[in-house]
mmCIF file of C-alpha atoms in Angstrom:
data_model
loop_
_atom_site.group_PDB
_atom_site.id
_atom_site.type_symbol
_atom_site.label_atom_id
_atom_site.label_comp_id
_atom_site.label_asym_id
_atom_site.label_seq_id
_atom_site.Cartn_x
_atom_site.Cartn_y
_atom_site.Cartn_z
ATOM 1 C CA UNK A 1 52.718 109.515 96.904
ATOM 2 C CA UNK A 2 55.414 107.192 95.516
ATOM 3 C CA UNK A 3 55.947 110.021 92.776
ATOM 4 C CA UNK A 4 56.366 112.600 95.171
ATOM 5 C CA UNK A 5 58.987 110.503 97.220
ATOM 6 C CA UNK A 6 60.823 109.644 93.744
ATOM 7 C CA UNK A 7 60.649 113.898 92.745
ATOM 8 C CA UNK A 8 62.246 114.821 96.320
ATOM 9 C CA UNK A 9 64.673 112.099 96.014
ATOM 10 C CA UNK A 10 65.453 112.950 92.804
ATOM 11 C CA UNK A 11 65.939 116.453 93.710
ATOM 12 C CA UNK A 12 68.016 115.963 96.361
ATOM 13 C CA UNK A 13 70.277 114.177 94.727
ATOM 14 C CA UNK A 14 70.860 116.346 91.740
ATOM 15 C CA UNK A 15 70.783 119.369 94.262
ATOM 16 C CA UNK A 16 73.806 117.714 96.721
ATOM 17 C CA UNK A 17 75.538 117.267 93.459
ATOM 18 C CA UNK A 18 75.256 120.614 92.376
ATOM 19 C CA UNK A 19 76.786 121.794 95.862
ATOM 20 C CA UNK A 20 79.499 119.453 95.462
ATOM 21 C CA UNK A 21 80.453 120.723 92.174
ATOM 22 C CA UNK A 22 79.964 124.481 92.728
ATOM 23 C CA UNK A 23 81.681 124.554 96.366
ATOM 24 C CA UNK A 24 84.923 122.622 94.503
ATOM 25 C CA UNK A 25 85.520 124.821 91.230
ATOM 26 C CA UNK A 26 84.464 127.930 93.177
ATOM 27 C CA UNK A 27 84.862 129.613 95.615
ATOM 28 C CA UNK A 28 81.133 129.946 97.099
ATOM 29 C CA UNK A 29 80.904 128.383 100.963
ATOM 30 C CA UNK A 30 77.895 126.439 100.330
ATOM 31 C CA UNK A 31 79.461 122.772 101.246
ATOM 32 C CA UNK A 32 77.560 122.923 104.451
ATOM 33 C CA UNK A 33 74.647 122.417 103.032
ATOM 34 C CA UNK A 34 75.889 118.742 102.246
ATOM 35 C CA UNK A 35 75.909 117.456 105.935
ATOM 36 C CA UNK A 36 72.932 119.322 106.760
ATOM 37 C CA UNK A 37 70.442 118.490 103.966
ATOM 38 C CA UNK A 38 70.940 115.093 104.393
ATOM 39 C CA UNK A 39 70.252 115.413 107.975
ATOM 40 C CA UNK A 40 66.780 117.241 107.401
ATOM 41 C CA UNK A 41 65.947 114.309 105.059
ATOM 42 C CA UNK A 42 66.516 111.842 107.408
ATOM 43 C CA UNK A 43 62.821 112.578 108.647
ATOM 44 C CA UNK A 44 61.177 112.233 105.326
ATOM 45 C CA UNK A 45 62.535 108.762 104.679
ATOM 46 C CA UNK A 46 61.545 107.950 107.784
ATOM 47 C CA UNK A 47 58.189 109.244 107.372
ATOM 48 C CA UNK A 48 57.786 106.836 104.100
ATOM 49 C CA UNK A 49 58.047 103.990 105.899
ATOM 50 C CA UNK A 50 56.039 104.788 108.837
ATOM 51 C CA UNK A 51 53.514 104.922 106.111
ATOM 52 C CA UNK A 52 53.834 101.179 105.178
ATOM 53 C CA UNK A 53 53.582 99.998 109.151
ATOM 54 C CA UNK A 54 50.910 98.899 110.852
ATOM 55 C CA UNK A 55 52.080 97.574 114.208
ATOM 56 C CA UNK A 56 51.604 99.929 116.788
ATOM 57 C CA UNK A 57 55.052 99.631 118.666
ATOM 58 C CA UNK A 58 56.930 100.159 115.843
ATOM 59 C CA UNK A 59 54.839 102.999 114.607
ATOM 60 C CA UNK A 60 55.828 105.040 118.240
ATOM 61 C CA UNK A 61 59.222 103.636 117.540
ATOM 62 C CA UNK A 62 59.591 105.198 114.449
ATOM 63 C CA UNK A 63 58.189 107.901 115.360
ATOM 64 C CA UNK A 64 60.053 108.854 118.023
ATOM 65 C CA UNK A 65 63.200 108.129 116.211
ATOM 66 C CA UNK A 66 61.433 110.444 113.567
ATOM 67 C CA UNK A 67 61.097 113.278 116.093
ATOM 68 C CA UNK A 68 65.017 112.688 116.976
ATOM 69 C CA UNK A 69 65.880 113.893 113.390
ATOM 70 C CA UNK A 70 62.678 116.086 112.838
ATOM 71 C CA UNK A 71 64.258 119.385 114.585
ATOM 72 C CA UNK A 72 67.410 119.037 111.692
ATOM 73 C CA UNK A 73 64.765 120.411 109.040
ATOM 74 C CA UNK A 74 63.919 123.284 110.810
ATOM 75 C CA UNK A 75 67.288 123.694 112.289
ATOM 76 C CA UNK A 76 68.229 124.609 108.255
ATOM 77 C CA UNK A 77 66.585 128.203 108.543
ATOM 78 C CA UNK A 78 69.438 129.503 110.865
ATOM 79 C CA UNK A 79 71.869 128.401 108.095
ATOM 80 C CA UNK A 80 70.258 131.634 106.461
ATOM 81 C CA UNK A 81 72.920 133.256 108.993
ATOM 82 C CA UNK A 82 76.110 132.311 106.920
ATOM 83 C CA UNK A 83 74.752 134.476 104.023
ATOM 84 C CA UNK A 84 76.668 137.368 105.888
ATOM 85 C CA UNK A 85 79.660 136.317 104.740
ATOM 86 C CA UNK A 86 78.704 137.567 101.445
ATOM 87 C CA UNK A 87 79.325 140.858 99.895
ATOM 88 C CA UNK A 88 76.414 142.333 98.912
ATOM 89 C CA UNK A 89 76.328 144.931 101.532
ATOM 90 C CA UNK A 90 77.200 148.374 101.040
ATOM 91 C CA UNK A 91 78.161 150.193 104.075
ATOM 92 C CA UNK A 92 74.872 151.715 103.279
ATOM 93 C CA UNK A 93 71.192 150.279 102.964
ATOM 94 C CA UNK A 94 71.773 149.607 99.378
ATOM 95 C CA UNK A 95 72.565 146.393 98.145
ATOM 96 C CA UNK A 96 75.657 145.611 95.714
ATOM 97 C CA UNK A 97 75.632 144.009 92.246
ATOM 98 C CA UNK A 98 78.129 141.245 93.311
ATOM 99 C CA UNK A 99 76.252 138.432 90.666
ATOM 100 C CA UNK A 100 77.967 135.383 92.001
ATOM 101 C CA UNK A 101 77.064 136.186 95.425
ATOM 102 C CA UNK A 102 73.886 136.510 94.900
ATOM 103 C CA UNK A 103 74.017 133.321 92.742
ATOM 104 C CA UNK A 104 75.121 131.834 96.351
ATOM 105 C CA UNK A 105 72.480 133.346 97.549
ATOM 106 C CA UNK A 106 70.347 131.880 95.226
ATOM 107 C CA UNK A 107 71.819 128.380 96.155
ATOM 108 C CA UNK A 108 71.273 128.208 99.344
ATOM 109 C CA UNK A 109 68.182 129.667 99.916
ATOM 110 C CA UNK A 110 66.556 126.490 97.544
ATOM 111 C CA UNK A 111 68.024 124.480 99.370
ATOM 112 C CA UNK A 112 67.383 125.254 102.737
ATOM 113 C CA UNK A 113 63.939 126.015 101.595
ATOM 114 C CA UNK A 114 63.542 122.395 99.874
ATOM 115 C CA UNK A 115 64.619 121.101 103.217
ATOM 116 C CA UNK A 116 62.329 122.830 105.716
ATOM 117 C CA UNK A 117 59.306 121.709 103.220
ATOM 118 C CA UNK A 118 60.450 117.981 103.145
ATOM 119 C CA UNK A 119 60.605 117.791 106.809
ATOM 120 C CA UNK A 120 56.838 119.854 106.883
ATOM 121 C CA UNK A 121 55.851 117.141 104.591
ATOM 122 C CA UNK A 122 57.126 114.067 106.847
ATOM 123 C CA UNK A 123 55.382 116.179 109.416
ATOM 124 C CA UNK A 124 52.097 115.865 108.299
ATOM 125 C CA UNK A 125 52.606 112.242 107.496
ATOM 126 C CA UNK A 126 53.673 111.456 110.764
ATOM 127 C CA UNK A 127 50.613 113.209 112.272
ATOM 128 C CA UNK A 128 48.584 111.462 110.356
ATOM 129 C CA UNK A 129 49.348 108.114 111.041
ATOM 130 C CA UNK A 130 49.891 108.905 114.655
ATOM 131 C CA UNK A 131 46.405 109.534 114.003
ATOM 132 C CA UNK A 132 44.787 107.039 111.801
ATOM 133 C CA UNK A 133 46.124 104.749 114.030
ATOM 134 C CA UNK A 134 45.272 105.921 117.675
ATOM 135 C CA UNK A 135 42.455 107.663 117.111
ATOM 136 C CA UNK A 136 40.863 106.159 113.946
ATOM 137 C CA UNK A 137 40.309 109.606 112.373
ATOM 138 C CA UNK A 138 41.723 113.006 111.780
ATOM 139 C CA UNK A 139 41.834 115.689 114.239
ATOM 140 C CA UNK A 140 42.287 119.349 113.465
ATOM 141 C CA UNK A 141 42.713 120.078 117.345
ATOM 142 C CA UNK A 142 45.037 117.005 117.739
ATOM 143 C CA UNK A 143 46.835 118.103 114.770
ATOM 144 C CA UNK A 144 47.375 121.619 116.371
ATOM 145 C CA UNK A 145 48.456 120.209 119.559
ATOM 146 C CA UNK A 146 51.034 117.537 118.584
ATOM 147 C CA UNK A 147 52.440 120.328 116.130
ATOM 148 C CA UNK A 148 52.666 123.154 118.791
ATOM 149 C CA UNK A 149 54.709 120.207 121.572
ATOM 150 C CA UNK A 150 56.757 119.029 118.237
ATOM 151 C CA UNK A 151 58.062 122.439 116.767
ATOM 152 C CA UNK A 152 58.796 123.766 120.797
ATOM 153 C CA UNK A 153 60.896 120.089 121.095
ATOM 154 C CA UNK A 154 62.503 121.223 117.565
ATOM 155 C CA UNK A 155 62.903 124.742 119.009
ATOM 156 C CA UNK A 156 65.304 123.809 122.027
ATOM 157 C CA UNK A 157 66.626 121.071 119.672
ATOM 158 C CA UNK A 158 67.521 123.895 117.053
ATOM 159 C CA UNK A 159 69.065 125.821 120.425
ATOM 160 C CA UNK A 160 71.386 122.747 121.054
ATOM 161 C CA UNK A 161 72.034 122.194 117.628
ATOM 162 C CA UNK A 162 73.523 126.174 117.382
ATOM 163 C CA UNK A 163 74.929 127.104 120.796
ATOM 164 C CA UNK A 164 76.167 123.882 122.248
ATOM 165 C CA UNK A 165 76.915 122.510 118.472
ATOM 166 C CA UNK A 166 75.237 119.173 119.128
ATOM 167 C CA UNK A 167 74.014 116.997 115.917
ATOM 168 C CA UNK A 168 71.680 113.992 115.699
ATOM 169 C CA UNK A 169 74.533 111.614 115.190
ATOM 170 C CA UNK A 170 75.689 112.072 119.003
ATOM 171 C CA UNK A 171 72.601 110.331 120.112
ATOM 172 C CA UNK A 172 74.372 106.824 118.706
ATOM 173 C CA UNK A 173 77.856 108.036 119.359
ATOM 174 C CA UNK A 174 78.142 110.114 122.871
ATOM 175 C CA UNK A 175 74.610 110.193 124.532
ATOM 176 C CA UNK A 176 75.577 110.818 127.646
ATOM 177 C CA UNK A 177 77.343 113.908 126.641
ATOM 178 C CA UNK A 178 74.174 115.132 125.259
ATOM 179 C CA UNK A 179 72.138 113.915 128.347
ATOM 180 C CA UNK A 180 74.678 116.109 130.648
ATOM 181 C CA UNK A 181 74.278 119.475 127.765
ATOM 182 C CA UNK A 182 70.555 119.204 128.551
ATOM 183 C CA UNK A 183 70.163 119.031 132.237
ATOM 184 C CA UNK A 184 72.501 121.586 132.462
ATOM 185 C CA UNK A 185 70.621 123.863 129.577
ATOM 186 C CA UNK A 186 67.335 123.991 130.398
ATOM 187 C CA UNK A 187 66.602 127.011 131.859
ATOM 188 C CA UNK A 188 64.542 130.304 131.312
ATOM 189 C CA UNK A 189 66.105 131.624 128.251
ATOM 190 C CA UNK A 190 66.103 128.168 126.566
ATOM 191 C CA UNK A 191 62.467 128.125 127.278
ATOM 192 C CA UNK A 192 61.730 131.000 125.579
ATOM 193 C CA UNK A 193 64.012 130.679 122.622
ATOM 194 C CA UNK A 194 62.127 127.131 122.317
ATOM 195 C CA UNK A 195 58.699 128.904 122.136
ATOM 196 C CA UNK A 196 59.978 131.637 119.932
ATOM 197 C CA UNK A 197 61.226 128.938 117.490
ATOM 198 C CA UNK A 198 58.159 127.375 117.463
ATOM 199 C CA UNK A 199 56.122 130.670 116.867
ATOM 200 C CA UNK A 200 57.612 131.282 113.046
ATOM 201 C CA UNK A 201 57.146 127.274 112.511
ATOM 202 C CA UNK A 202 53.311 127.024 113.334
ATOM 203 C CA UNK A 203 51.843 129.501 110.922
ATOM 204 C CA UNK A 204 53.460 127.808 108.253
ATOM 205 C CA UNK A 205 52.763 124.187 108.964
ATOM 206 C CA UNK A 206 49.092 125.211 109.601
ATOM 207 C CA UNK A 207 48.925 127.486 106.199
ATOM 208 C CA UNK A 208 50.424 125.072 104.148
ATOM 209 C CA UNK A 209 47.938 122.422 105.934
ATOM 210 C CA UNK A 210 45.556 124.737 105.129
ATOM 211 C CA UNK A 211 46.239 124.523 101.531
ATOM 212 C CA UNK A 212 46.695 120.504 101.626
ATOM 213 C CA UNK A 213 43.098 120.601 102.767
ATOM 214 C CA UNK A 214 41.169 122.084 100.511
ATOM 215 C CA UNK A 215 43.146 122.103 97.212
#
């Protein structure tokens, strides 16, 4: 495990870098990936040191602090959005040949990708110690359940992080702001856009858990 936290690291790293670079001596519009990668990482490093506790306060702690920054990794599919503003539409159903756009393309899909995966992965972890520690053993049915409540929270957490524009960071910095954006948000159509975020997120935590399982 200490491997796979040094890879990601690693990775992240040299991939932040590589934004840096590109979105400076070109002009591709990837430097939002900077803010927001880090953001959906926040989880995993979080998750690594859950791992290491073993007092049961600071295990719900973490974890809910965990769940604060959890929705961030998710939130980085909708970033697929700002791929419109490159030109590799015809006015037609046929793609265009423009190479550095779909370089961008290219970009940005690995790392928004990289990100949802690392925040599946603290996911899992989280779970597990949740778990391990409550229940003594591993639950399939708990896992299911604590996944569905988690990716709905992320859901109408991925709603305020897109419509209202509100980011992790106002928790420490303006929470009553973001107390006031929720009373006044939840309603039917938040609802629903919370379940429907949930539905693409549950097939592919429980494939990939799938996989975990019996590799």
């Amino acid at each position: 495990m200490n491997k796979i936290n040094m890879y990601v690291r690693v990775f992240l790293i040299s991939f932040l870098a590589l934004v840096l670079l590109v979105s400076n001596y070109t002009d591709f519009y990837i430097s939002f990936l900077i803010i927001n990668m880090i953001l959906a990482y926040i989880p995993f490093e979080i998750s690594c040191f859950i791992n290491k506790v073993n007092n049961k306060l600071l295990i719900i702690l973490l974890s809910l602090l965990w769940l604060l920054f959890y929705p961030n990794a998710p939130y980085l599919v909708t970033d697929f959005f700002h791929l419109e503003a490159l030109n590799i539409y015809e006015l037609t159903t046929i793609f265009n040949f423009e190479l550095y756009d779909w370089l961008e393309f290219a970009i940005v899909s690995c790392g928004l990708i990289f990100g949802l995966l690392i925040g599946i992965i603290s996911l899992f972890r989280v779970i597990k110690k949740l778990q391990m520690t409550f229940f003594k053993k591993e639950s399939k049915l708990i896992f299911l359940l604590l996944a569905i409540i988690i990716t709905i929270a992320s859901g109408y957490a991925i709603y305020l992080g897109r419509f209202p524009r509100l980011h992790s960071h106002y928790l420490f910095t303006n929470p009553r702001f973001i107390i006031d954006i929720i009373i006044n948000s939840i309603n039917k159509d938040t609802i629903i856009f919370s379940i429907g975020m949930a539905l693409w997120q549950i097939p592919i935590i429980y494939l990939i858990k799938l996989f975990k399982d019996h590799d």
